[in-house]
Backbone as numpy.savetxt, mean C-alpha at the origin, in Angstrom:
# Nx Ny Nz CAx CAy CAz Cx Cy Cz
6.30 1.34 -6.27 5.30 1.32 -7.32 4.21 0.31 -6.97
3.02 0.57 -7.45 1.90 -0.33 -7.18 2.16 -1.69 -7.78
1.94 -2.73 -7.00 2.15 -4.10 -7.46 1.05 -4.56 -8.40
-0.14 -3.94 -8.28 -1.28 -4.33 -9.11 -2.30 -3.20 -9.10
-3.25 -3.24 -10.02 -4.33 -2.26 -10.06 -5.19 -2.40 -8.81
-5.64 -1.27 -8.27 -6.50 -1.32 -7.10 -6.91 0.06 -6.64
-7.49 0.11 -5.45 -7.98 1.36 -4.86 -7.31 1.55 -3.51
-6.80 2.74 -3.28 -6.14 3.06 -2.01 -7.20 3.12 -0.91
-7.06 2.27 0.10 -7.99 2.28 1.23 -7.40 3.00 2.45
-6.08 3.18 2.46 -5.42 3.92 3.54 -4.12 4.50 3.02
-3.87 5.74 3.38 -2.59 6.39 3.06 -2.32 7.38 4.18
-1.38 7.06 5.04 -1.10 7.96 6.14 -0.18 7.36 7.18
-0.22 7.97 8.34 0.70 7.61 9.42 0.02 6.74 10.47
0.75 5.73 10.93 0.35 4.90 12.06 1.52 4.93 13.03
1.28 5.51 14.19 2.32 5.61 15.22 3.61 6.24 14.66
3.44 7.25 13.81 4.58 7.97 13.27 5.26 7.34 12.07
4.70 6.24 11.56 5.26 5.56 10.40 4.25 5.62 9.25
4.72 5.97 8.04 3.83 6.09 6.88 3.54 4.73 6.25
2.26 4.54 5.86 1.80 3.32 5.21 0.84 3.67 4.08
0.76 2.79 3.09 -0.27 2.83 2.05 -0.84 1.42 1.96
-2.17 1.32 1.91 -2.84 0.04 1.72 -3.68 0.15 0.45
-3.51 -0.82 -0.46 -4.26 -0.85 -1.71 -5.11 -2.11 -1.74
-6.43 -1.93 -1.94 -7.35 -3.05 -2.07 -7.35 -3.52 -3.52
-7.20 -4.84 -3.71 -7.19 -5.45 -5.03 -8.42 -6.31 -5.22
-8.64 -6.77 -6.43 -9.73 -7.72 -6.70 -9.48 -9.02 -5.94
-10.55 -9.74 -5.65 -10.43 -11.04 -5.00 -10.22 -10.98 -3.51
-10.42 -9.80 -2.90 -10.29 -9.68 -1.45 -8.87 -9.50 -0.95
-7.93 -9.26 -1.85 -6.53 -9.06 -1.46 -6.27 -7.60 -1.11
-5.35 -7.39 -0.17 -4.89 -6.04 0.21 -3.37 -6.06 0.26
-2.76 -5.05 -0.35 -1.32 -4.92 -0.33 -0.96 -3.76 0.59
-0.06 -3.99 1.53 0.39 -2.95 2.44 1.85 -2.62 2.13
2.11 -1.33 1.95 3.46 -0.81 1.76 3.76 0.01 3.00
4.86 -0.27 3.69 5.11 0.42 4.95 6.54 0.88 5.12
6.71 1.65 6.20 7.99 2.29 6.52 8.40 3.20 5.36
7.47 4.05 4.96 7.66 4.91 3.79 8.25 6.26 4.18
8.97 6.86 3.24 9.54 8.19 3.44 8.52 9.27 3.07
7.70 9.00 2.03 6.65 9.92 1.61 5.59 9.13 0.85
4.38 9.71 0.77 3.25 9.06 0.12 2.75 9.96 -1.01
2.47 9.36 -2.18 2.04 10.13 -3.36 0.58 9.93 -3.71
-0.18 9.19 -2.90 -1.58 8.90 -3.19 -2.44 9.24 -1.98
-3.75 9.22 -2.19 -4.72 9.51 -1.13 -5.79 8.42 -1.11
-6.45 8.29 0.02 -7.55 7.32 0.15 -8.56 7.57 -0.96
-8.99 6.49 -1.61 -9.97 6.57 -2.69 -9.35 6.64 -4.08
-8.06 6.94 -4.16 -7.39 6.98 -5.47 -7.35 5.59 -6.09
-7.55 5.54 -7.40 -7.37 4.30 -8.15 -5.94 4.30 -8.67
-5.23 3.19 -8.47 -3.84 3.10 -8.92 -3.71 1.97 -9.93
-2.71 2.09 -10.78 -2.44 1.08 -11.80 -1.09 0.44 -11.53
-0.95 -0.79 -11.99 0.31 -1.51 -11.84 1.48 -0.65 -12.32
2.49 -0.52 -11.48 3.68 0.24 -11.83 3.62 1.72 -11.51
2.45 2.20 -11.08 2.31 3.62 -10.74 3.07 3.92 -9.46
3.78 5.04 -9.43 4.49 5.45 -8.21 3.45 5.86 -7.17
3.52 5.23 -5.99 2.58 5.55 -4.92 3.27 6.08 -3.68
4.58 5.86 -3.57 5.31 6.29 -2.38 6.81 6.19 -2.64
7.57 6.81 -1.73 9.02 6.64 -1.70 9.34 5.85 -0.44
10.30 4.95 -0.54 10.61 4.07 0.58 11.78 4.57 1.41
11.93 3.94 2.53 13.11 4.12 3.38 13.99 2.88 3.19
15.02 2.76 3.94 15.89 1.59 3.83 15.28 0.35 4.48
14.21 0.53 5.26 13.56 -0.61 5.95 12.14 -0.80 5.43
11.96 -0.92 4.15 10.66 -1.04 3.49 9.93 -2.31 3.91
8.60 -2.20 4.10 7.74 -3.34 4.41 6.75 -3.52 3.28
6.55 -4.79 2.84 5.58 -5.13 1.81 4.84 -6.37 2.27
3.52 -6.28 2.37 2.73 -7.41 2.82 1.48 -7.58 1.99
1.07 -8.83 1.79 -0.16 -9.14 1.06 -1.07 -9.93 1.98
-2.32 -9.47 2.07 -3.31 -10.17 2.88 -4.52 -10.52 2.04
-5.13 -11.63 2.36 -6.44 -11.97 1.81 -7.35 -12.02 3.01
-8.26 -11.06 3.10 -9.03 -10.88 4.32 -8.07 -10.40 5.39
-8.00 -11.11 6.51 -7.08 -10.74 7.58 -5.85 -11.64 7.65
-5.71 -12.56 6.69 -4.60 -13.50 6.69 -3.49 -13.06 5.75
-2.24 -13.01 6.26 -1.10 -12.72 5.40 -0.81 -13.92 4.52
-0.49 -13.65 3.25 -0.22 -14.74 2.30 1.18 -14.68 1.73
2.01 -13.75 2.20 3.38 -13.67 1.67 4.39 -13.98 2.74
């Protein structure tokens, strides 16, 4: 589920692995990775708690401000 309100800037595969990236206010970006399926598309606006993807057993969650990870 979406961690916060934002806009999907990427939803798709990178080297055979599914990812979703959501841009938030304040220059933050949340990346959800190692996904089993994706329920959103680039440009979609998402709300906190909205289902955006299904995970695998090796889920990745990262928060960046600009290019720096903050989690």
